[in-house]
Amino acid sequence: RTGQILSTLFRTWSPTRVRTSFYNIEDDQKRLNWVKSIHEVTGFGQLKYVIPEILPEYVEKAIFIDTDMFVLEDLSILHSYFAEMEQKGIMFATTTDQYNRADLDRSFGKGGSAKSVNSGLVLYNLKAMRQGNWSRLWQETGVMLMNKLGYLECPQDLFAAVAIIRPDTYLRLPCVYNFQIG
């Protein structure tokens, strides 16, 4: 039903320079049932891990934006970060969280909470993720975290853990791209 509504919206609205595709993600969600999280967006939030597998091979870059974000500027500004990501083989980029996460201290020791990320905005270098075996990296990291904690506080903990374990895969964006109030 949602796909029909959105298809009609984009067909009648006809924005320029926007290409839309819709994907059935039910099977992808089922594959993620083993990832335990106490966050309220568990089912959909965890899909962020498998974006490289959901999107077709010809898509080499993607920008993920949470539905609760306000876009205040032209998104093409974000494309400038992809050049650095491609040059350095960086897999993903996010902003930092603007609060400390005690669960990351429990997992990575003192100072772990200062390395938290916010996955409300994620730039994906899908080509680097596929070449660098992102699927294996996030799954092994998820198993390690859940063995330590029993669950994830929220889906972005896994991105933070990958950024801590493999800093060569991560680019920190300025917080202006996901400024949090409160």
mmCIF file with all atom_site columns, C-alpha atoms in Angstrom:
data_model
loop_
_atom_site.group_PDB
_atom_site.id
_atom_site.type_symbol
_atom_site.label_atom_id
_atom_site.label_alt_id
_atom_site.label_comp_id
_atom_site.label_asym_id
_atom_site.label_entity_id
_atom_site.label_seq_id
_atom_site.pdbx_PDB_ins_code
_atom_site.Cartn_x
_atom_site.Cartn_y
_atom_site.Cartn_z
_atom_site.occupancy
_atom_site.B_iso_or_equiv
_atom_site.pdbx_formal_charge
_atom_site.auth_seq_id
_atom_site.auth_comp_id
_atom_site.auth_asym_id
_atom_site.auth_atom_id
_atom_site.pdbx_PDB_model_num
ATOM 1   C CA . ARG A 1 1   ? 0.000  0.000   0.000   1.00 0.00 ? 1   ARG A CA 1
ATOM 2   C CA . THR A 1 2   ? 2.755  2.480   0.907   1.00 0.00 ? 2   THR A CA 1
ATOM 3   C CA . GLY A 1 3   ? 4.549  1.710   -2.347  1.00 0.00 ? 3   GLY A CA 1
ATOM 4   C CA . GLN A 1 4   ? 1.379  2.518   -4.314  1.00 0.00 ? 4   GLN A CA 1
ATOM 5   C CA . ILE A 1 5   ? 0.904  5.832   -2.501  1.00 0.00 ? 5   ILE A CA 1
ATOM 6   C CA . LEU A 1 6   ? 4.519  6.908   -2.977  1.00 0.00 ? 6   LEU A CA 1
ATOM 7   C CA . SER A 1 7   ? 4.572  5.780   -6.612  1.00 0.00 ? 7   SER A CA 1
ATOM 8   C CA . THR A 1 8   ? 1.488  7.900   -7.301  1.00 0.00 ? 8   THR A CA 1
ATOM 9   C CA . LEU A 1 9   ? 2.973  10.859  -5.431  1.00 0.00 ? 9   LEU A CA 1
ATOM 10  C CA . PHE A 1 10  ? 6.225  10.832  -7.407  1.00 0.00 ? 10  PHE A CA 1
ATOM 11  C CA . ARG A 1 11  ? 4.476  10.160  -10.718 1.00 0.00 ? 11  ARG A CA 1
ATOM 12  C CA . THR A 1 12  ? 2.122  13.135  -10.279 1.00 0.00 ? 12  THR A CA 1
ATOM 13  C CA . TRP A 1 13  ? 4.589  15.453  -8.557  1.00 0.00 ? 13  TRP A CA 1
ATOM 14  C CA . SER A 1 14  ? 7.399  14.866  -11.095 1.00 0.00 ? 14  SER A CA 1
ATOM 15  C CA . PRO A 1 15  ? 10.328 16.445  -9.262  1.00 0.00 ? 15  PRO A CA 1
ATOM 16  C CA . THR A 1 16  ? 13.313 17.171  -11.479 1.00 0.00 ? 16  THR A CA 1
ATOM 17  C CA . ARG A 1 17  ? 16.609 15.342  -10.903 1.00 0.00 ? 17  ARG A CA 1
ATOM 18  C CA . VAL A 1 18  ? 14.945 12.793  -8.621  1.00 0.00 ? 18  VAL A CA 1
ATOM 19  C CA . ARG A 1 19  ? 14.856 9.116   -9.470  1.00 0.00 ? 19  ARG A CA 1
ATOM 20  C CA . THR A 1 20  ? 12.782 6.853   -7.270  1.00 0.00 ? 20  THR A CA 1
ATOM 21  C CA . SER A 1 21  ? 12.801 3.103   -6.770  1.00 0.00 ? 21  SER A CA 1
ATOM 22  C CA . PHE A 1 22  ? 10.887 1.026   -4.273  1.00 0.00 ? 22  PHE A CA 1
ATOM 23  C CA . TYR A 1 23  ? 12.055 -2.230  -2.686  1.00 0.00 ? 23  TYR A CA 1
ATOM 24  C CA . ASN A 1 24  ? 10.226 -4.933  -0.775  1.00 0.00 ? 24  ASN A CA 1
ATOM 25  C CA . ILE A 1 25  ? 12.186 -5.175  2.470   1.00 0.00 ? 25  ILE A CA 1
ATOM 26  C CA . GLU A 1 26  ? 10.216 -7.850  4.342   1.00 0.00 ? 26  GLU A CA 1
ATOM 27  C CA . ASP A 1 27  ? 12.820 -10.561 3.697   1.00 0.00 ? 27  ASP A CA 1
ATOM 28  C CA . ASP A 1 28  ? 15.610 -8.178  4.709   1.00 0.00 ? 28  ASP A CA 1
ATOM 29  C CA . GLN A 1 29  ? 13.837 -7.450  7.982   1.00 0.00 ? 29  GLN A CA 1
ATOM 30  C CA . LYS A 1 30  ? 13.449 -11.155 8.725   1.00 0.00 ? 30  LYS A CA 1
ATOM 31  C CA . ARG A 1 31  ? 17.197 -11.671 8.174   1.00 0.00 ? 31  ARG A CA 1
ATOM 32  C CA . LEU A 1 32  ? 17.848 -9.131  10.938  1.00 0.00 ? 32  LEU A CA 1
ATOM 33  C CA . ASN A 1 33  ? 15.740 -10.812 13.639  1.00 0.00 ? 33  ASN A CA 1
ATOM 34  C CA . TRP A 1 34  ? 18.878 -12.077 15.380  1.00 0.00 ? 34  TRP A CA 1
ATOM 35  C CA . VAL A 1 35  ? 19.993 -8.496  16.131  1.00 0.00 ? 35  VAL A CA 1
ATOM 36  C CA . LYS A 1 36  ? 18.463 -7.648  19.507  1.00 0.00 ? 36  LYS A CA 1
ATOM 37  C CA . SER A 1 37  ? 17.848 -4.008  20.361  1.00 0.00 ? 37  SER A CA 1
ATOM 38  C CA . ILE A 1 38  ? 15.802 -2.200  22.993  1.00 0.00 ? 38  ILE A CA 1
ATOM 39  C CA . HIS A 1 39  ? 15.282 0.825   20.744  1.00 0.00 ? 39  HIS A CA 1
ATOM 40  C CA . GLU A 1 40  ? 11.771 1.553   19.486  1.00 0.00 ? 40  GLU A CA 1
ATOM 41  C CA . VAL A 1 41  ? 12.779 1.530   15.796  1.00 0.00 ? 41  VAL A CA 1
ATOM 42  C CA . THR A 1 42  ? 14.451 -1.856  15.898  1.00 0.00 ? 42  THR A CA 1
ATOM 43  C CA . GLY A 1 43  ? 12.923 -3.424  12.770  1.00 0.00 ? 43  GLY A CA 1
ATOM 44  C CA . PHE A 1 44  ? 13.387 -0.498  10.412  1.00 0.00 ? 44  PHE A CA 1
ATOM 45  C CA . GLY A 1 45  ? 16.440 1.051   12.051  1.00 0.00 ? 45  GLY A CA 1
ATOM 46  C CA . GLN A 1 46  ? 18.425 -2.120  11.534  1.00 0.00 ? 46  GLN A CA 1
ATOM 47  C CA . LEU A 1 47  ? 17.822 -2.026  7.790   1.00 0.00 ? 47  LEU A CA 1
ATOM 48  C CA . LYS A 1 48  ? 20.572 0.606   7.716   1.00 0.00 ? 48  LYS A CA 1
ATOM 49  C CA . TYR A 1 49  ? 23.059 -2.262  8.046   1.00 0.00 ? 49  TYR A CA 1
ATOM 50  C CA . VAL A 1 50  ? 21.944 -3.990  4.852   1.00 0.00 ? 50  VAL A CA 1
ATOM 51  C CA . ILE A 1 51  ? 21.520 -1.022  2.499   1.00 0.00 ? 51  ILE A CA 1
ATOM 52  C CA . PRO A 1 52  ? 24.464 -2.299  0.375   1.00 0.00 ? 52  PRO A CA 1
ATOM 53  C CA . GLU A 1 53  ? 22.596 -5.584  -0.087  1.00 0.00 ? 53  GLU A CA 1
ATOM 54  C CA . ILE A 1 54  ? 19.169 -4.043  -0.719  1.00 0.00 ? 54  ILE A CA 1
ATOM 55  C CA . LEU A 1 55  ? 20.268 -1.586  -3.385  1.00 0.00 ? 55  LEU A CA 1
ATOM 56  C CA . PRO A 1 56  ? 21.358 -2.901  -6.802  1.00 0.00 ? 56  PRO A CA 1
ATOM 57  C CA . GLU A 1 57  ? 25.068 -3.164  -7.662  1.00 0.00 ? 57  GLU A CA 1
ATOM 58  C CA . TYR A 1 58  ? 24.929 -0.222  -10.081 1.00 0.00 ? 58  TYR A CA 1
ATOM 59  C CA . VAL A 1 59  ? 24.110 2.097   -7.145  1.00 0.00 ? 59  VAL A CA 1
ATOM 60  C CA . GLU A 1 60  ? 27.510 3.035   -5.725  1.00 0.00 ? 60  GLU A CA 1
ATOM 61  C CA . LYS A 1 61  ? 26.532 5.850   -3.345  1.00 0.00 ? 61  LYS A CA 1
ATOM 62  C CA . ALA A 1 62  ? 23.507 6.466   -1.163  1.00 0.00 ? 62  ALA A CA 1
ATOM 63  C CA . ILE A 1 63  ? 22.345 9.040   1.357   1.00 0.00 ? 63  ILE A CA 1
ATOM 64  C CA . PHE A 1 64  ? 20.069 7.827   4.134   1.00 0.00 ? 64  PHE A CA 1
ATOM 65  C CA . ILE A 1 65  ? 17.973 10.391  6.005   1.00 0.00 ? 65  ILE A CA 1
ATOM 66  C CA . ASP A 1 66  ? 15.749 9.502   8.977   1.00 0.00 ? 66  ASP A CA 1
ATOM 67  C CA . THR A 1 67  ? 12.107 10.418  8.568   1.00 0.00 ? 67  THR A CA 1
ATOM 68  C CA . ASP A 1 68  ? 12.220 12.728  11.602  1.00 0.00 ? 68  ASP A CA 1
ATOM 69  C CA . MET A 1 69  ? 14.856 15.030  10.119  1.00 0.00 ? 69  MET A CA 1
ATOM 70  C CA . PHE A 1 70  ? 14.209 18.449  8.625   1.00 0.00 ? 70  PHE A CA 1
ATOM 71  C CA . VAL A 1 71  ? 16.141 19.210  5.463   1.00 0.00 ? 71  VAL A CA 1
ATOM 72  C CA . LEU A 1 72  ? 17.035 22.900  5.495   1.00 0.00 ? 72  LEU A CA 1
ATOM 73  C CA . GLU A 1 73  ? 19.553 23.098  2.640   1.00 0.00 ? 73  GLU A CA 1
ATOM 74  C CA . ASP A 1 74  ? 20.296 21.613  -0.743  1.00 0.00 ? 74  ASP A CA 1
ATOM 75  C CA . LEU A 1 75  ? 21.323 17.976  -0.256  1.00 0.00 ? 75  LEU A CA 1
ATOM 76  C CA . SER A 1 76  ? 23.861 18.216  -3.057  1.00 0.00 ? 76  SER A CA 1
ATOM 77  C CA . ILE A 1 77  ? 26.204 19.751  -0.463  1.00 0.00 ? 77  ILE A CA 1
ATOM 78  C CA . LEU A 1 78  ? 26.601 16.273  1.007   1.00 0.00 ? 78  LEU A CA 1
ATOM 79  C CA . HIS A 1 79  ? 27.889 14.880  -2.293  1.00 0.00 ? 79  HIS A CA 1
ATOM 80  C CA . SER A 1 80  ? 31.189 16.691  -1.794  1.00 0.00 ? 80  SER A CA 1
ATOM 81  C CA . TYR A 1 81  ? 32.045 14.209  0.989   1.00 0.00 ? 81  TYR A CA 1
ATOM 82  C CA . PHE A 1 82  ? 31.879 11.252  -1.368  1.00 0.00 ? 82  PHE A CA 1
ATOM 83  C CA . ALA A 1 83  ? 35.094 12.299  -3.129  1.00 0.00 ? 83  ALA A CA 1
ATOM 84  C CA . GLU A 1 84  ? 37.065 12.000  0.125   1.00 0.00 ? 84  GLU A CA 1
ATOM 85  C CA . MET A 1 85  ? 35.300 8.757   0.987   1.00 0.00 ? 85  MET A CA 1
ATOM 86  C CA . GLU A 1 86  ? 36.164 7.255   -2.395  1.00 0.00 ? 86  GLU A CA 1
ATOM 87  C CA . GLN A 1 87  ? 39.775 8.430   -2.265  1.00 0.00 ? 87  GLN A CA 1
ATOM 88  C CA . LYS A 1 88  ? 40.347 6.917   1.197   1.00 0.00 ? 88  LYS A CA 1
ATOM 89  C CA . GLY A 1 89  ? 38.145 3.817   0.790   1.00 0.00 ? 89  GLY A CA 1
ATOM 90  C CA . ILE A 1 90  ? 35.842 5.003   3.570   1.00 0.00 ? 90  ILE A CA 1
ATOM 91  C CA . MET A 1 91  ? 32.641 2.977   3.799   1.00 0.00 ? 91  MET A CA 1
ATOM 92  C CA . PHE A 1 92  ? 30.273 5.303   5.668   1.00 0.00 ? 92  PHE A CA 1
ATOM 93  C CA . ALA A 1 93  ? 29.958 8.775   7.145   1.00 0.00 ? 93  ALA A CA 1
ATOM 94  C CA . THR A 1 94  ? 27.708 10.093  9.934   1.00 0.00 ? 94  THR A CA 1
ATOM 95  C CA . THR A 1 95  ? 27.634 12.886  12.443  1.00 0.00 ? 95  THR A CA 1
ATOM 96  C CA . THR A 1 96  ? 28.533 12.308  16.058  1.00 0.00 ? 96  THR A CA 1
ATOM 97  C CA . ASP A 1 97  ? 25.912 11.984  18.766  1.00 0.00 ? 97  ASP A CA 1
ATOM 98  C CA . GLN A 1 98  ? 25.661 15.068  20.908  1.00 0.00 ? 98  GLN A CA 1
ATOM 99  C CA . TYR A 1 99  ? 25.338 13.094  24.113  1.00 0.00 ? 99  TYR A CA 1
ATOM 100 C CA . ASN A 1 100 ? 27.413 10.362  25.749  1.00 0.00 ? 100 ASN A CA 1
ATOM 101 C CA . ARG A 1 101 ? 26.418 6.713   25.491  1.00 0.00 ? 101 ARG A CA 1
ATOM 102 C CA . ALA A 1 102 ? 27.236 4.705   28.630  1.00 0.00 ? 102 ALA A CA 1
ATOM 103 C CA . ASP A 1 103 ? 26.715 1.411   26.756  1.00 0.00 ? 103 ASP A CA 1
ATOM 104 C CA . LEU A 1 104 ? 29.681 2.235   24.521  1.00 0.00 ? 104 LEU A CA 1
ATOM 105 C CA . ASP A 1 105 ? 31.834 2.739   27.628  1.00 0.00 ? 105 ASP A CA 1
ATOM 106 C CA . ARG A 1 106 ? 30.770 -0.738  28.797  1.00 0.00 ? 106 ARG A CA 1
ATOM 107 C CA . SER A 1 107 ? 31.708 -2.213  25.420  1.00 0.00 ? 107 SER A CA 1
ATOM 108 C CA . PHE A 1 108 ? 34.892 -0.292  24.612  1.00 0.00 ? 108 PHE A CA 1
ATOM 109 C CA . GLY A 1 109 ? 36.119 1.032   27.943  1.00 0.00 ? 109 GLY A CA 1
ATOM 110 C CA . LYS A 1 110 ? 36.414 4.573   29.200  1.00 0.00 ? 110 LYS A CA 1
ATOM 111 C CA . GLY A 1 111 ? 36.054 7.063   26.374  1.00 0.00 ? 111 GLY A CA 1
ATOM 112 C CA . GLY A 1 112 ? 33.926 4.772   24.215  1.00 0.00 ? 112 GLY A CA 1
ATOM 113 C CA . SER A 1 113 ? 30.894 6.978   24.770  1.00 0.00 ? 113 SER A CA 1
ATOM 114 C CA . ALA A 1 114 ? 32.714 9.940   23.247  1.00 0.00 ? 114 ALA A CA 1
ATOM 115 C CA . LYS A 1 115 ? 32.925 8.007   19.966  1.00 0.00 ? 115 LYS A CA 1
ATOM 116 C CA . SER A 1 116 ? 29.202 7.556   19.476  1.00 0.00 ? 116 SER A CA 1
ATOM 117 C CA . VAL A 1 117 ? 27.623 8.283   16.111  1.00 0.00 ? 117 VAL A CA 1
ATOM 118 C CA . ASN A 1 118 ? 24.176 9.368   15.025  1.00 0.00 ? 118 ASN A CA 1
ATOM 119 C CA . SER A 1 119 ? 22.835 7.376   12.110  1.00 0.00 ? 119 SER A CA 1
ATOM 120 C CA . GLY A 1 120 ? 19.955 9.748   11.345  1.00 0.00 ? 120 GLY A CA 1
ATOM 121 C CA . LEU A 1 121 ? 22.032 10.779  8.342   1.00 0.00 ? 121 LEU A CA 1
ATOM 122 C CA . VAL A 1 122 ? 24.337 8.220   6.747   1.00 0.00 ? 122 VAL A CA 1
ATOM 123 C CA . LEU A 1 123 ? 26.413 8.598   3.604   1.00 0.00 ? 123 LEU A CA 1
ATOM 124 C CA . TYR A 1 124 ? 27.085 5.161   2.138   1.00 0.00 ? 124 TYR A CA 1
ATOM 125 C CA . ASN A 1 125 ? 30.023 4.476   -0.156  1.00 0.00 ? 125 ASN A CA 1
ATOM 126 C CA . LEU A 1 126 ? 28.372 1.284   -1.355  1.00 0.00 ? 126 LEU A CA 1
ATOM 127 C CA . LYS A 1 127 ? 31.206 0.358   -3.690  1.00 0.00 ? 127 LYS A CA 1
ATOM 128 C CA . ALA A 1 128 ? 33.738 0.423   -0.816  1.00 0.00 ? 128 ALA A CA 1
ATOM 129 C CA . MET A 1 129 ? 31.301 -1.398  1.469   1.00 0.00 ? 129 MET A CA 1
ATOM 130 C CA . ARG A 1 130 ? 30.843 -4.215  -1.008  1.00 0.00 ? 130 ARG A CA 1
ATOM 131 C CA . GLN A 1 131 ? 34.570 -4.465  -1.782  1.00 0.00 ? 131 GLN A CA 1
ATOM 132 C CA . GLY A 1 132 ? 35.461 -4.316  1.927   1.00 0.00 ? 132 GLY A CA 1
ATOM 133 C CA . ASN A 1 133 ? 32.970 -7.038  2.902   1.00 0.00 ? 133 ASN A CA 1
ATOM 134 C CA . TRP A 1 134 ? 30.756 -4.732  4.985   1.00 0.00 ? 134 TRP A CA 1
ATOM 135 C CA . SER A 1 135 ? 28.230 -7.540  5.488   1.00 0.00 ? 135 SER A CA 1
ATOM 136 C CA . ARG A 1 136 ? 30.752 -9.653  7.363   1.00 0.00 ? 136 ARG A CA 1
ATOM 137 C CA . LEU A 1 137 ? 32.160 -6.642  9.257   1.00 0.00 ? 137 LEU A CA 1
ATOM 138 C CA . TRP A 1 138 ? 28.841 -5.445  10.668  1.00 0.00 ? 138 TRP A CA 1
ATOM 139 C CA . GLN A 1 139 ? 27.651 -8.971  11.503  1.00 0.00 ? 139 GLN A CA 1
ATOM 140 C CA . GLU A 1 140 ? 30.846 -9.892  13.381  1.00 0.00 ? 140 GLU A CA 1
ATOM 141 C CA . THR A 1 141 ? 30.730 -6.554  15.208  1.00 0.00 ? 141 THR A CA 1
ATOM 142 C CA . GLY A 1 142 ? 27.065 -7.099  16.092  1.00 0.00 ? 142 GLY A CA 1
ATOM 143 C CA . VAL A 1 143 ? 27.771 -10.559 17.518  1.00 0.00 ? 143 VAL A CA 1
ATOM 144 C CA . MET A 1 144 ? 30.659 -9.146  19.579  1.00 0.00 ? 144 MET A CA 1
ATOM 145 C CA . LEU A 1 145 ? 28.484 -6.337  20.979  1.00 0.00 ? 145 LEU A CA 1
ATOM 146 C CA . MET A 1 146 ? 25.576 -8.611  21.832  1.00 0.00 ? 146 MET A CA 1
ATOM 147 C CA . ASN A 1 147 ? 27.904 -11.120 23.496  1.00 0.00 ? 147 ASN A CA 1
ATOM 148 C CA . LYS A 1 148 ? 29.102 -8.294  25.750  1.00 0.00 ? 148 LYS A CA 1
ATOM 149 C CA . LEU A 1 149 ? 25.785 -6.517  26.346  1.00 0.00 ? 149 LEU A CA 1
ATOM 150 C CA . GLY A 1 150 ? 23.059 -8.981  25.365  1.00 0.00 ? 150 GLY A CA 1
ATOM 151 C CA . TYR A 1 151 ? 21.469 -6.389  23.059  1.00 0.00 ? 151 TYR A CA 1
ATOM 152 C CA . LEU A 1 152 ? 22.066 -3.061  21.350  1.00 0.00 ? 152 LEU A CA 1
ATOM 153 C CA . GLU A 1 153 ? 20.797 0.114   22.986  1.00 0.00 ? 153 GLU A CA 1
ATOM 154 C CA . CYS A 1 154 ? 19.910 1.350   19.516  1.00 0.00 ? 154 CYS A CA 1
ATOM 155 C CA . PRO A 1 155 ? 20.800 0.500   15.917  1.00 0.00 ? 155 PRO A CA 1
ATOM 156 C CA . GLN A 1 156 ? 23.452 3.217   15.629  1.00 0.00 ? 156 GLN A CA 1
ATOM 157 C CA . ASP A 1 157 ? 25.552 1.472   18.291  1.00 0.00 ? 157 ASP A CA 1
ATOM 158 C CA . LEU A 1 158 ? 26.693 -0.947  15.636  1.00 0.00 ? 158 LEU A CA 1
ATOM 159 C CA . PHE A 1 159 ? 27.884 1.883   13.391  1.00 0.00 ? 159 PHE A CA 1
ATOM 160 C CA . ALA A 1 160 ? 29.728 3.367   16.372  1.00 0.00 ? 160 ALA A CA 1
ATOM 161 C CA . ALA A 1 161 ? 31.358 0.024   17.137  1.00 0.00 ? 161 ALA A CA 1
ATOM 162 C CA . VAL A 1 162 ? 32.544 -0.383  13.541  1.00 0.00 ? 162 VAL A CA 1
ATOM 163 C CA . ALA A 1 163 ? 33.911 3.190   13.618  1.00 0.00 ? 163 ALA A CA 1
ATOM 164 C CA . ILE A 1 164 ? 35.836 2.393   16.825  1.00 0.00 ? 164 ILE A CA 1
ATOM 165 C CA . ILE A 1 165 ? 37.144 -1.009  15.708  1.00 0.00 ? 165 ILE A CA 1
ATOM 166 C CA . ARG A 1 166 ? 37.889 0.045   12.118  1.00 0.00 ? 166 ARG A CA 1
ATOM 167 C CA . PRO A 1 167 ? 38.354 3.842   12.051  1.00 0.00 ? 167 PRO A CA 1
ATOM 168 C CA . ASP A 1 168 ? 39.603 3.543   8.462   1.00 0.00 ? 168 ASP A CA 1
ATOM 169 C CA . THR A 1 169 ? 36.013 2.761   7.396   1.00 0.00 ? 169 THR A CA 1
ATOM 170 C CA . TYR A 1 170 ? 34.438 5.901   8.905   1.00 0.00 ? 170 TYR A CA 1
ATOM 171 C CA . LEU A 1 171 ? 34.256 9.623   8.199   1.00 0.00 ? 171 LEU A CA 1
ATOM 172 C CA . ARG A 1 172 ? 32.806 11.964  10.818  1.00 0.00 ? 172 ARG A CA 1
ATOM 173 C CA . LEU A 1 173 ? 30.604 14.674  9.341   1.00 0.00 ? 173 LEU A CA 1
ATOM 174 C CA . PRO A 1 174 ? 30.130 18.091  10.958  1.00 0.00 ? 174 PRO A CA 1
ATOM 175 C CA . CYS A 1 175 ? 27.192 18.063  13.376  1.00 0.00 ? 175 CYS A CA 1
ATOM 176 C CA . VAL A 1 176 ? 25.391 20.773  11.365  1.00 0.00 ? 176 VAL A CA 1
ATOM 177 C CA . TYR A 1 177 ? 24.121 17.962  9.130   1.00 0.00 ? 177 TYR A CA 1
ATOM 178 C CA . ASN A 1 178 ? 22.233 16.337  12.009  1.00 0.00 ? 178 ASN A CA 1
ATOM 179 C CA . PHE A 1 179 ? 21.917 18.917  14.750  1.00 0.00 ? 179 PHE A CA 1
ATOM 180 C CA . GLN A 1 180 ? 19.942 17.676  17.734  1.00 0.00 ? 180 GLN A CA 1
ATOM 181 C CA . ILE A 1 181 ? 17.909 19.921  19.988  1.00 0.00 ? 181 ILE A CA 1
ATOM 182 C CA . GLY A 1 182 ? 17.385 18.811  23.553  1.00 0.00 ? 182 GLY A CA 1
#
